[in-house]
mmCIF file with all atom_site columns, C-alpha atoms in Angstrom:
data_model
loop_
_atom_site.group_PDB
_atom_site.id
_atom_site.type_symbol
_atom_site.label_atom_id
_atom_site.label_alt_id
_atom_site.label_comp_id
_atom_site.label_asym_id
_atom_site.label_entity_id
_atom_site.label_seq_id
_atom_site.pdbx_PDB_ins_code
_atom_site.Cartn_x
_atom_site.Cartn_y
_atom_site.Cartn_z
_atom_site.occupancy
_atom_site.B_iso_or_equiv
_atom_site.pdbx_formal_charge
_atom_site.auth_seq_id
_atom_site.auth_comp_id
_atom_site.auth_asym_id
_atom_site.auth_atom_id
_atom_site.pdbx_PDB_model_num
ATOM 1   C CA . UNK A 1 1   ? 17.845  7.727   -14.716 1.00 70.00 ? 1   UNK A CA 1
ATOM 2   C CA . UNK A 1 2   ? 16.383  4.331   -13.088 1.00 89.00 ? 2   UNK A CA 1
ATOM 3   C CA . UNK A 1 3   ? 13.455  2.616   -14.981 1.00 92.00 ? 3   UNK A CA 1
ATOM 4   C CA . UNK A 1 4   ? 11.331  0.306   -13.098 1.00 94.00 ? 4   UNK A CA 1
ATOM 5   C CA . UNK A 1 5   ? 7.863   -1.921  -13.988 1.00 95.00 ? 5   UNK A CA 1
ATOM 6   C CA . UNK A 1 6   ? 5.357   -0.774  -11.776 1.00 96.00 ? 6   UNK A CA 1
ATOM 7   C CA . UNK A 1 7   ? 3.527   -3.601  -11.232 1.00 95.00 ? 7   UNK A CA 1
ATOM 8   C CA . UNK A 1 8   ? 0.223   -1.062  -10.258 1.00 88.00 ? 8   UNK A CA 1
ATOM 9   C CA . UNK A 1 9   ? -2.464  0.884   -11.834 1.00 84.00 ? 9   UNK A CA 1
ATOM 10  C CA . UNK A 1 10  ? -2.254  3.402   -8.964  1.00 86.00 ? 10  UNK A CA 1
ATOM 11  C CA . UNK A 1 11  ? -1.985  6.951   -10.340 1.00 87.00 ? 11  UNK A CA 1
ATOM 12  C CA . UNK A 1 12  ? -0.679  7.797   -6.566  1.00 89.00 ? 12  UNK A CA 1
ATOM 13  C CA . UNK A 1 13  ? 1.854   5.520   -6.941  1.00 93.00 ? 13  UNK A CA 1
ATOM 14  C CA . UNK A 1 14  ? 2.731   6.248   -10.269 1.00 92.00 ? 14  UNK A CA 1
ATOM 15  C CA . UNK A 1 15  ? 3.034   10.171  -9.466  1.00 93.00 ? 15  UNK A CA 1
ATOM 16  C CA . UNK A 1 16  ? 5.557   9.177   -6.085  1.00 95.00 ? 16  UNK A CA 1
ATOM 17  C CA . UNK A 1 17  ? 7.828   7.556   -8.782  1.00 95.00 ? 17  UNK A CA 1
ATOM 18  C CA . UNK A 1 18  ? 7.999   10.290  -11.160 1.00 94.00 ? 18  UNK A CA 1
ATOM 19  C CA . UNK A 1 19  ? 8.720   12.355  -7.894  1.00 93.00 ? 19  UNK A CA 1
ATOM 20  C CA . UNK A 1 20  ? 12.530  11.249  -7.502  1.00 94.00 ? 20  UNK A CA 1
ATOM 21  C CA . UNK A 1 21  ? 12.677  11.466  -10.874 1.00 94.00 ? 21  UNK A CA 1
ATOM 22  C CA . UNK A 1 22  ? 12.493  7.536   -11.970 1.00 95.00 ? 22  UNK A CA 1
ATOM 23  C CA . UNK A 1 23  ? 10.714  6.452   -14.969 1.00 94.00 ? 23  UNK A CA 1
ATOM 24  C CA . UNK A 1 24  ? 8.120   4.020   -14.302 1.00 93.00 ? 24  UNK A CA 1
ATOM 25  C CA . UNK A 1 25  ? 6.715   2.012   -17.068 1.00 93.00 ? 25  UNK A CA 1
ATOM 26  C CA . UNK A 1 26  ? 2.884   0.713   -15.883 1.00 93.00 ? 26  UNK A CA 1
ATOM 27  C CA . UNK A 1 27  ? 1.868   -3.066  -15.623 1.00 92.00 ? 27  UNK A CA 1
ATOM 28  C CA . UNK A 1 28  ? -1.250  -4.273  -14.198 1.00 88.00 ? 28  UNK A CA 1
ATOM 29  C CA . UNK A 1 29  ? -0.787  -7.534  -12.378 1.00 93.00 ? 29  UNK A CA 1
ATOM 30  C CA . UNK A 1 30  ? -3.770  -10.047 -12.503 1.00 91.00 ? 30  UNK A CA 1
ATOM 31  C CA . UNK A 1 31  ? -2.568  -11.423 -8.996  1.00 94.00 ? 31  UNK A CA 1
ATOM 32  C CA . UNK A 1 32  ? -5.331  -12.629 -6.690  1.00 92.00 ? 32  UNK A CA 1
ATOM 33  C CA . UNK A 1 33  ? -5.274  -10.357 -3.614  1.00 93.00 ? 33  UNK A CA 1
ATOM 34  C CA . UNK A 1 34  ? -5.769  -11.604 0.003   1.00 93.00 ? 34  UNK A CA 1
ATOM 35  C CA . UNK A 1 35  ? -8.014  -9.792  2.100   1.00 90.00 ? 35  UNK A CA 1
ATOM 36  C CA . UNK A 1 36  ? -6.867  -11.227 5.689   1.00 91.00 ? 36  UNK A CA 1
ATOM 37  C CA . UNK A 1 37  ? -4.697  -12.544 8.067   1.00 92.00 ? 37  UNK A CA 1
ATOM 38  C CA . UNK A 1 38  ? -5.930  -16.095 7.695   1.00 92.00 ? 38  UNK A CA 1
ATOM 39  C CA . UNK A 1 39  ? -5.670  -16.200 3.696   1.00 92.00 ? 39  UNK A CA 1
ATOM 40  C CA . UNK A 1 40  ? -2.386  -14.794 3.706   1.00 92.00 ? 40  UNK A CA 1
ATOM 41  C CA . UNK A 1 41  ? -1.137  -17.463 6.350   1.00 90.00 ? 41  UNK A CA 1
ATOM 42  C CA . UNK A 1 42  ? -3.089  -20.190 3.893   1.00 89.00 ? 42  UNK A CA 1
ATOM 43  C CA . UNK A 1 43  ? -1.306  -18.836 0.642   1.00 86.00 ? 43  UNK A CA 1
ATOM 44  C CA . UNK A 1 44  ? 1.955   -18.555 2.463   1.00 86.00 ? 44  UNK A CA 1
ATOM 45  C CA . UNK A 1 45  ? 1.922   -22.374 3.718   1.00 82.00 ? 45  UNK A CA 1
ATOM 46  C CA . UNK A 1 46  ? 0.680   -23.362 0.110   1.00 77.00 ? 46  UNK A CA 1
ATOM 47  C CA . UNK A 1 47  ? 3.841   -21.694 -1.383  1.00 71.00 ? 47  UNK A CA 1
ATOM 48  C CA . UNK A 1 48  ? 6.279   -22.117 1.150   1.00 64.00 ? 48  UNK A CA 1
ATOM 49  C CA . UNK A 1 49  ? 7.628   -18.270 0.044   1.00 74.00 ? 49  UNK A CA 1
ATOM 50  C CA . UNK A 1 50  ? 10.687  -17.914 2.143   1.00 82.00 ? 50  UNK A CA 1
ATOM 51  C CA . UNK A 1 51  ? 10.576  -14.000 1.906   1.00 86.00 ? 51  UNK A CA 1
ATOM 52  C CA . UNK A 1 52  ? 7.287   -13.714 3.827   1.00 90.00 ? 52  UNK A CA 1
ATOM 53  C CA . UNK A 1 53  ? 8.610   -15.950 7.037   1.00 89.00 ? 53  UNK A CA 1
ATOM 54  C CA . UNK A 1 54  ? 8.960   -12.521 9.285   1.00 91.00 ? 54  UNK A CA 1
ATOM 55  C CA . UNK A 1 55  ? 5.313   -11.460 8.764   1.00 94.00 ? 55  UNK A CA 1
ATOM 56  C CA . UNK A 1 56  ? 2.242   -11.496 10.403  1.00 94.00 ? 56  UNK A CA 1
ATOM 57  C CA . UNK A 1 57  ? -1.315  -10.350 11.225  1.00 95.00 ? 57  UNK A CA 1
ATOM 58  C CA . UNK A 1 58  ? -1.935  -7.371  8.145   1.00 96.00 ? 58  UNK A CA 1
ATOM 59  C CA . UNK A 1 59  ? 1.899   -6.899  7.686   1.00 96.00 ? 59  UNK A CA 1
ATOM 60  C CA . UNK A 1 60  ? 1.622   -10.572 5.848   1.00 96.00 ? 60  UNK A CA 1
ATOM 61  C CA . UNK A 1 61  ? -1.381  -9.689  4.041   1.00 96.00 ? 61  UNK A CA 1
ATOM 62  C CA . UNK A 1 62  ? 0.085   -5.993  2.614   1.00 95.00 ? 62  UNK A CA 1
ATOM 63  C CA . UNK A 1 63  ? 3.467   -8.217  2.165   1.00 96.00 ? 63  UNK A CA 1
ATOM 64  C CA . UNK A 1 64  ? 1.513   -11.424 0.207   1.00 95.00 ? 64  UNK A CA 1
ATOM 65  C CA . UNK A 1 65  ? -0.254  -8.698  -2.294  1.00 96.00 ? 65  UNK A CA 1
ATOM 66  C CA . UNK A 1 66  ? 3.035   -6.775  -3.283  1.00 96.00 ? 66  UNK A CA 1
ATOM 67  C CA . UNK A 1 67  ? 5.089   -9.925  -3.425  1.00 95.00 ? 67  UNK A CA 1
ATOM 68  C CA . UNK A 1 68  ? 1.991   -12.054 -5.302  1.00 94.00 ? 68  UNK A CA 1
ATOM 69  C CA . UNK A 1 69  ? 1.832   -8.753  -7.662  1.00 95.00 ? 69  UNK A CA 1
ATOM 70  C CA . UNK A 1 70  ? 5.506   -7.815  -8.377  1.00 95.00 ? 70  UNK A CA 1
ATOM 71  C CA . UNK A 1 71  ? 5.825   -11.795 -9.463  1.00 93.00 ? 71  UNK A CA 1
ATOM 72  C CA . UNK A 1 72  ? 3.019   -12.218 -11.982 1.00 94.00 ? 72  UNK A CA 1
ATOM 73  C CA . UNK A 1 73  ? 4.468   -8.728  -13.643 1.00 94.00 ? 73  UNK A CA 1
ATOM 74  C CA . UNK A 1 74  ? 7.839   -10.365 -13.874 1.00 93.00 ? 74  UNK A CA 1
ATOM 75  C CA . UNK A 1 75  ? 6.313   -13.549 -15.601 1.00 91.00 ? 75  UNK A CA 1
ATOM 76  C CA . UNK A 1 76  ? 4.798   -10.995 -17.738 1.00 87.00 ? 76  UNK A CA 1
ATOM 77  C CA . UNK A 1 77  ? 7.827   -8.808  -18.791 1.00 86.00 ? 77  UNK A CA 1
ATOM 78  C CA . UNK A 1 78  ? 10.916  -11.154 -17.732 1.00 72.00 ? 78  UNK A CA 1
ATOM 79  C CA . UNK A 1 79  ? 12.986  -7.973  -19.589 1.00 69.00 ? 79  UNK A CA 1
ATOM 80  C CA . UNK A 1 80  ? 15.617  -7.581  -17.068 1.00 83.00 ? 80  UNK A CA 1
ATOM 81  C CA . UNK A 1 81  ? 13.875  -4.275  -15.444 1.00 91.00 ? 81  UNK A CA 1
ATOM 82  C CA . UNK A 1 82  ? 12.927  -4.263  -11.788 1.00 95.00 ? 82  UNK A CA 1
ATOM 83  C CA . UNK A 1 83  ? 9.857   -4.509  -10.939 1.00 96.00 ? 83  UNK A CA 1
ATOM 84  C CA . UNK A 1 84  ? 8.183   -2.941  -8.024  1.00 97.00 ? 84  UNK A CA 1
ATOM 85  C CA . UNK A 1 85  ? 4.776   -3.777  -6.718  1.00 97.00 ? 85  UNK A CA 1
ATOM 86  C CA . UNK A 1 86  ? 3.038   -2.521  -3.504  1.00 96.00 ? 86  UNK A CA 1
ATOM 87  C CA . UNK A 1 87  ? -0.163  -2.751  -1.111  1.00 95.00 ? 87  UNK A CA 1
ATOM 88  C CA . UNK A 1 88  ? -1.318  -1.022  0.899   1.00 94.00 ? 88  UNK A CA 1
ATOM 89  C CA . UNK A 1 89  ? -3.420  -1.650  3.863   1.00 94.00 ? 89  UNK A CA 1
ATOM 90  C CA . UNK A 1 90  ? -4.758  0.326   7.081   1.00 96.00 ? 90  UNK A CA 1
ATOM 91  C CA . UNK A 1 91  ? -5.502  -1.170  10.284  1.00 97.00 ? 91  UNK A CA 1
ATOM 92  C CA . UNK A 1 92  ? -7.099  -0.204  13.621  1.00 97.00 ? 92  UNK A CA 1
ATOM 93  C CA . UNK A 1 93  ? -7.794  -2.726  16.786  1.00 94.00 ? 93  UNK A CA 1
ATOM 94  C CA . UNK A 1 94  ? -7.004  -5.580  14.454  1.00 90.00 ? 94  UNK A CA 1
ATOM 95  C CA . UNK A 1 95  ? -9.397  -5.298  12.090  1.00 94.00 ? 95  UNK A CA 1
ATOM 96  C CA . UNK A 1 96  ? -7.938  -4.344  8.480   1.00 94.00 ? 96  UNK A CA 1
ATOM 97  C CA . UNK A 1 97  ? -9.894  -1.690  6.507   1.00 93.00 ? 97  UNK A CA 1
ATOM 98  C CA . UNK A 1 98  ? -9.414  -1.765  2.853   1.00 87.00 ? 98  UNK A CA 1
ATOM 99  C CA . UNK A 1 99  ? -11.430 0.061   -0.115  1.00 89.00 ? 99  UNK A CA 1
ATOM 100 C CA . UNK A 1 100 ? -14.829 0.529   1.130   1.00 94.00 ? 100 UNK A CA 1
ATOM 101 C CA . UNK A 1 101 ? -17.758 -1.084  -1.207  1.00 93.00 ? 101 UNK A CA 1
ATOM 102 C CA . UNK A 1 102 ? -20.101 1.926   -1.001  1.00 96.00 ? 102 UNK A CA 1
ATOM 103 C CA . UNK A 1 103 ? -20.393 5.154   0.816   1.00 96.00 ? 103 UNK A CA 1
ATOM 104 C CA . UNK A 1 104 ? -21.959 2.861   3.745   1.00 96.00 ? 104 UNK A CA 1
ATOM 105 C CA . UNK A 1 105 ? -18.989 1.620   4.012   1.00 96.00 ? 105 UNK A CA 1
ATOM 106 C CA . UNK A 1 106 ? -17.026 4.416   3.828   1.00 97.00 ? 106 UNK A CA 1
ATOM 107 C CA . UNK A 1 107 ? -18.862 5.750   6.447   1.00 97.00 ? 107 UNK A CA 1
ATOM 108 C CA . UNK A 1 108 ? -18.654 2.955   8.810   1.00 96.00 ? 108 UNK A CA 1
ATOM 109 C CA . UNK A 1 109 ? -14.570 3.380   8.141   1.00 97.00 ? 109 UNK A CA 1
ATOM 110 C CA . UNK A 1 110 ? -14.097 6.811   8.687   1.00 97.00 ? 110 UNK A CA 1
ATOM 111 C CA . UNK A 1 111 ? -16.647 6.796   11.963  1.00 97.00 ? 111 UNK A CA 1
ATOM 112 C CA . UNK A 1 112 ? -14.268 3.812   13.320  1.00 97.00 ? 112 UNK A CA 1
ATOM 113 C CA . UNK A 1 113 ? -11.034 5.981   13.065  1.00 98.00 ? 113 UNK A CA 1
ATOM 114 C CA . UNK A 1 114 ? -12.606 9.013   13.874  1.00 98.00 ? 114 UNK A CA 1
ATOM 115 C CA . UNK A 1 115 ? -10.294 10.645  17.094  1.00 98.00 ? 115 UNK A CA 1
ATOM 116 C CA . UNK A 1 116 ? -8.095  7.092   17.286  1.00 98.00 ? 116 UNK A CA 1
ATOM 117 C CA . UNK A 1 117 ? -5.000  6.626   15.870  1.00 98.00 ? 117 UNK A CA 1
ATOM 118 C CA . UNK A 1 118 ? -4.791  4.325   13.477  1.00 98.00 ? 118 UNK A CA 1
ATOM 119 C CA . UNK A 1 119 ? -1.480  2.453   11.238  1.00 98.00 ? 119 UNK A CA 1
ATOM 120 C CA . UNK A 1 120 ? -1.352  2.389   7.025   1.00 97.00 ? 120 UNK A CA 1
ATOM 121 C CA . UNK A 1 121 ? 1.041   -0.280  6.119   1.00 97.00 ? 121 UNK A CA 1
ATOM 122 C CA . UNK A 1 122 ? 2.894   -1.056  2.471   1.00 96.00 ? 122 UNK A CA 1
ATOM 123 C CA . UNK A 1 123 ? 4.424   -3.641  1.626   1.00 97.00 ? 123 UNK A CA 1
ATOM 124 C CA . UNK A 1 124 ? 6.937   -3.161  -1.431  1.00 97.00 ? 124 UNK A CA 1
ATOM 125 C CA . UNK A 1 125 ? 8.691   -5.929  -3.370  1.00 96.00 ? 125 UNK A CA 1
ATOM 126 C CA . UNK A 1 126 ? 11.314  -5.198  -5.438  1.00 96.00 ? 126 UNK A CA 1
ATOM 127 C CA . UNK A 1 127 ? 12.079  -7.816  -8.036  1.00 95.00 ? 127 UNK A CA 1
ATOM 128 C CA . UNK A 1 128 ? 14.725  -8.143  -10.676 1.00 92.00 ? 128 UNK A CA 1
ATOM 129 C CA . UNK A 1 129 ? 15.933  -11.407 -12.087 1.00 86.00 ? 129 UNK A CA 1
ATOM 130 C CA . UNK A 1 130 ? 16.403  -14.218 -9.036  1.00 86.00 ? 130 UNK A CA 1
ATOM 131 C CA . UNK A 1 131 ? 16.649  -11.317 -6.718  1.00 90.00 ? 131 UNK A CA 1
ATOM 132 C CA . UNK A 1 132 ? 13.446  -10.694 -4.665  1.00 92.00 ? 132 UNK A CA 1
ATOM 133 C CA . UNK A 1 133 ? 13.134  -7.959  -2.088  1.00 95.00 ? 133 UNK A CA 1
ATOM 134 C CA . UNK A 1 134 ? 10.336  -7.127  0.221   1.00 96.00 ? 134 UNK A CA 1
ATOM 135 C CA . UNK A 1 135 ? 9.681   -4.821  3.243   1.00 97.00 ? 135 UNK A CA 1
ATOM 136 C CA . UNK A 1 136 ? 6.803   -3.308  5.051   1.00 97.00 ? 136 UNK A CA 1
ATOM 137 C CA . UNK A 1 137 ? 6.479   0.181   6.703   1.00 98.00 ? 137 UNK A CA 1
ATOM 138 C CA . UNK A 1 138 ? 4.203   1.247   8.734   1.00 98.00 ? 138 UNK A CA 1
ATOM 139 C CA . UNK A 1 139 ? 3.509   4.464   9.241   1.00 98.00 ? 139 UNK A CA 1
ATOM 140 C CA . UNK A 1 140 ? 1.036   5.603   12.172  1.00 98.00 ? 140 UNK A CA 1
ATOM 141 C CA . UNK A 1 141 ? -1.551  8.291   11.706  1.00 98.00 ? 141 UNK A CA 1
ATOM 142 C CA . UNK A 1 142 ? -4.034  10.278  14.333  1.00 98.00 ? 142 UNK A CA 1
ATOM 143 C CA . UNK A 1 143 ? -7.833  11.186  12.889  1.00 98.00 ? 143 UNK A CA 1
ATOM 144 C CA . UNK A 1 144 ? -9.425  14.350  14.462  1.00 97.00 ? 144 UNK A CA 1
ATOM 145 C CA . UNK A 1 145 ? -12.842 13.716  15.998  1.00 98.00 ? 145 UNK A CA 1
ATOM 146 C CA . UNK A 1 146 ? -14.732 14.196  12.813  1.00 97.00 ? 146 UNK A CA 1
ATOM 147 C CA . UNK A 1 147 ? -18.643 15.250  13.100  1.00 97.00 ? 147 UNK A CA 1
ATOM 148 C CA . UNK A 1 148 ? -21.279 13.151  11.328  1.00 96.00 ? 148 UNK A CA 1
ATOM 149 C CA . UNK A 1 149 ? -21.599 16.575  9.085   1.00 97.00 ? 149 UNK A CA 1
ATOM 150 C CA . UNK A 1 150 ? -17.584 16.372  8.411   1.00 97.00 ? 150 UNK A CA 1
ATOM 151 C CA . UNK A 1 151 ? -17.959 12.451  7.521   1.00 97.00 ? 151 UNK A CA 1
ATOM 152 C CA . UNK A 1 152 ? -20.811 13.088  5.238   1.00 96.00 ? 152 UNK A CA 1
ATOM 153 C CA . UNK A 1 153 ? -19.496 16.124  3.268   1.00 97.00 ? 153 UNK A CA 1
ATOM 154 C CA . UNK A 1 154 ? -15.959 14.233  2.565   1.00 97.00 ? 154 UNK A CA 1
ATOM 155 C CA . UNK A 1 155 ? -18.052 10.953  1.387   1.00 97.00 ? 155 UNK A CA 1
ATOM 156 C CA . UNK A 1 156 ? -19.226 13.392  -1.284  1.00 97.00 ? 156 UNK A CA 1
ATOM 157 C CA . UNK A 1 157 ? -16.424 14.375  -2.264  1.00 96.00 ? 157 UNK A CA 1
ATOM 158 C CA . UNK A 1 158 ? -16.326 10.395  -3.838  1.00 95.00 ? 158 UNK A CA 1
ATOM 159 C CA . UNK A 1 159 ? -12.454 10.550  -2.572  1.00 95.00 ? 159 UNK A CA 1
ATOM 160 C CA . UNK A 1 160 ? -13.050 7.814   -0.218  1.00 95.00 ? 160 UNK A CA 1
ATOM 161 C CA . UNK A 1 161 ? -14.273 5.652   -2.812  1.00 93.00 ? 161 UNK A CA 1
ATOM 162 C CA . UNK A 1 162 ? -10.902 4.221   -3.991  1.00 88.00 ? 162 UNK A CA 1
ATOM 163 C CA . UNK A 1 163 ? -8.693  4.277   -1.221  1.00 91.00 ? 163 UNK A CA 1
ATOM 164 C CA . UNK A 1 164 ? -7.940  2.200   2.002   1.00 90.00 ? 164 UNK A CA 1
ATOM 165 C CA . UNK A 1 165 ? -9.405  3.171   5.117   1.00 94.00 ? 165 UNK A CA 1
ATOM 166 C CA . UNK A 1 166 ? -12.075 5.753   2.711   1.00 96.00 ? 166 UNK A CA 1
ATOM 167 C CA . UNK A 1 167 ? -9.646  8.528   2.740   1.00 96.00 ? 167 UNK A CA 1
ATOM 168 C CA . UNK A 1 168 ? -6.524  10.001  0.927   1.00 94.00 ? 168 UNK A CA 1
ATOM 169 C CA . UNK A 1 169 ? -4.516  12.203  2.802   1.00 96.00 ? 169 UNK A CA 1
ATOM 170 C CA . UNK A 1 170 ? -2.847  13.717  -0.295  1.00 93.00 ? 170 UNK A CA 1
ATOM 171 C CA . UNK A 1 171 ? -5.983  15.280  -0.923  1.00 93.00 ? 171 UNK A CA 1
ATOM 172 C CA . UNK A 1 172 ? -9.320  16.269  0.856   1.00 96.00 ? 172 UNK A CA 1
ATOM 173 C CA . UNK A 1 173 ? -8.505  14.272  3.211   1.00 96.00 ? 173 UNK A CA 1
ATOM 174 C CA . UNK A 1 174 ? -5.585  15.884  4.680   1.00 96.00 ? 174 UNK A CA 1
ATOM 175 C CA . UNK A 1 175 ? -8.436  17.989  7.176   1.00 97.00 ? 175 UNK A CA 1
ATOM 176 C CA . UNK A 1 176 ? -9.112  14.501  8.483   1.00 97.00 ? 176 UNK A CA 1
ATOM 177 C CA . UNK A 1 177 ? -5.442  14.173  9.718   1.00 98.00 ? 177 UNK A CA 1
ATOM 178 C CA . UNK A 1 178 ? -4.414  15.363  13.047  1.00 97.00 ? 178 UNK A CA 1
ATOM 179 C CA . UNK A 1 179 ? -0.864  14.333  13.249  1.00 98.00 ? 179 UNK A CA 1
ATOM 180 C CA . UNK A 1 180 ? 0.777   11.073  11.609  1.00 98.00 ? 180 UNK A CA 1
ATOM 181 C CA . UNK A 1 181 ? 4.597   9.383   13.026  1.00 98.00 ? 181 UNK A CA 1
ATOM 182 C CA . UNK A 1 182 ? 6.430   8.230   10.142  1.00 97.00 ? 182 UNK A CA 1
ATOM 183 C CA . UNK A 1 183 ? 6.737   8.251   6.427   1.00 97.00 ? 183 UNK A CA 1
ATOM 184 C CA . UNK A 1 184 ? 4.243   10.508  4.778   1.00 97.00 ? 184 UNK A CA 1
ATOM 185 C CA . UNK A 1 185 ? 4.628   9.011   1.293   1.00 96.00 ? 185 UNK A CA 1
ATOM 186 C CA . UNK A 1 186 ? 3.818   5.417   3.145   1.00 97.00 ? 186 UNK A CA 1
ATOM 187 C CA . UNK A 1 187 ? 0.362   6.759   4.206   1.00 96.00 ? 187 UNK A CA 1
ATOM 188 C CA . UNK A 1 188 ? -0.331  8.441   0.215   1.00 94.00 ? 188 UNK A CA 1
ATOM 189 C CA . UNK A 1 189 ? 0.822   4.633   -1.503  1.00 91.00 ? 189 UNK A CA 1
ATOM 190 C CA . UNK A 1 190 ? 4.425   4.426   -1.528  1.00 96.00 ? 190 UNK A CA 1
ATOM 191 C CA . UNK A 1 191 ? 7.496   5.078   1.146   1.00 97.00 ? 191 UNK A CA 1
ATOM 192 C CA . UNK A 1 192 ? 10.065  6.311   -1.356  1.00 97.00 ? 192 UNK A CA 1
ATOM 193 C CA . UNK A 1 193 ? 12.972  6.022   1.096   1.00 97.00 ? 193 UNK A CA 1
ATOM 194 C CA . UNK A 1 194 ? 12.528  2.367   1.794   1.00 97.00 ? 194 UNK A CA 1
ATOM 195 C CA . UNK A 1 195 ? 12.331  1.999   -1.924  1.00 97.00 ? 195 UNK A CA 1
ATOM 196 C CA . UNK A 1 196 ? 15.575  3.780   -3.230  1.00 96.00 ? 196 UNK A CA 1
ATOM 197 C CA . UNK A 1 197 ? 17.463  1.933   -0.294  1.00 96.00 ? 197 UNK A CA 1
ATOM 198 C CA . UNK A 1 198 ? 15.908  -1.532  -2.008  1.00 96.00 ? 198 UNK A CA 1
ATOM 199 C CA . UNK A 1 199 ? 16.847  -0.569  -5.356  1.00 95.00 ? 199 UNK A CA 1
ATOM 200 C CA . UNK A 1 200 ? 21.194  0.549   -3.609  1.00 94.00 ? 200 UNK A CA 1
ATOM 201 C CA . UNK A 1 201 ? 21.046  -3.177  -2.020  1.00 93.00 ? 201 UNK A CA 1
ATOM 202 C CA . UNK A 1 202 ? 19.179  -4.660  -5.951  1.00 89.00 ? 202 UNK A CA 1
ATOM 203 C CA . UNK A 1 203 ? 21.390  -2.457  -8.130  1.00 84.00 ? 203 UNK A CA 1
ATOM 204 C CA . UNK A 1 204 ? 24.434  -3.678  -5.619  1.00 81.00 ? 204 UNK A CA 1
ATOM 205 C CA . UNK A 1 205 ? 23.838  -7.477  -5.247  1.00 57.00 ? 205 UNK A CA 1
ATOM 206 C CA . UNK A 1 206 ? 22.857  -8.252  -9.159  1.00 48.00 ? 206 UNK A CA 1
#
């Protein structure tokens, strides 16, 4: 059975593990999250992090928060387990929509992808000793034209509340979803494929 730190608090994330039968033992990281483009570029430059070279635009900024997470777990533990850590991010026209503060906000999200389609991107480190891994997925996803009435009633749900973009397609949220292209587990928190084929190439090369 494969044991990994899970450098997250998510219960989504948590649940995905469990799901392909892994163990995951949980670790909050205390890692400073970036919020944009610009700030990732800035904390990139300031660290000169080889790994994030390929990235830009919100694939940096999903790929600076699961790097900048996985690494203060592995200060923490340093035990010889791998340790994963992930972000996850959802953008439309540029513009990158995380957690909303309030149900304002929530509401301003879910109006803005209302009948567009819209990308969720993760980015997933995979850390064990030296080795660091890191990838991002993006999966792409296509909102019905939602009502005012619709918007409202899921906002009261409180599902939106603590999720990027003010939705969670694993639950209520699913009636929000007209069609998505790519991984499905990307869009709940975690795409599982891209991580067992991180752990083949970790387990492999250490």
């Amino acid at each position: 059975m494969t044991a990994i730190i899970l450098a997250s608090a998510s219960p989504r994330r948590r649940e995905l593990i469990h799901q392909i039968g892994w163990t995951a033992e949980i670790k909050k990281s205390h890692f400073q999250e970036v919020s944009d483009a610009a700030e990732a570029g800035e904390r990139r430059k300031k660290n000169s992090i080889f790994l994030l070279n390929p990235f830009s635009g919100a694939d940096l900024v999903c790929a600076v928060n699961a790097l900048g997470k996985a690494e203060d777990v592995l200060k923490q533990t340093g035990n010889g387990i791998p340790v994963l850590g992930a972000d996850t991010v959802v953008t439309l026209d540029g513009k990158i929509l995380g957690k909303p503060e309030d149900e304002e906000a929530a509401w301003k999200m879910l109006h803005f992808l209302s009948g567009k389609t819209h990308q969720v991107k993760t980015g997933v480190a995979l850390l064990k000793g030296c080795r660091k891994l890191l990838q991002v997925v993006t999966t792409s996803v296509t909102f019905r034209k939602l009502s005012d009435d619709e918007i409202g009633k899921y906002i009261a749900t409180g599902e939106p509340m603590d999720k990027a973009g003010s939705y969670g397609i694993q639950g209520k949220g699913t009636l929000l979803v007209e069609s998505i292209t790519g991984s499905y587990d990307n869009v709940v928190g975690l795409p599982l494929v891209t991580v067992y084929e991180m752990m083949k190439v970790l387990q492999k090369d250490v």
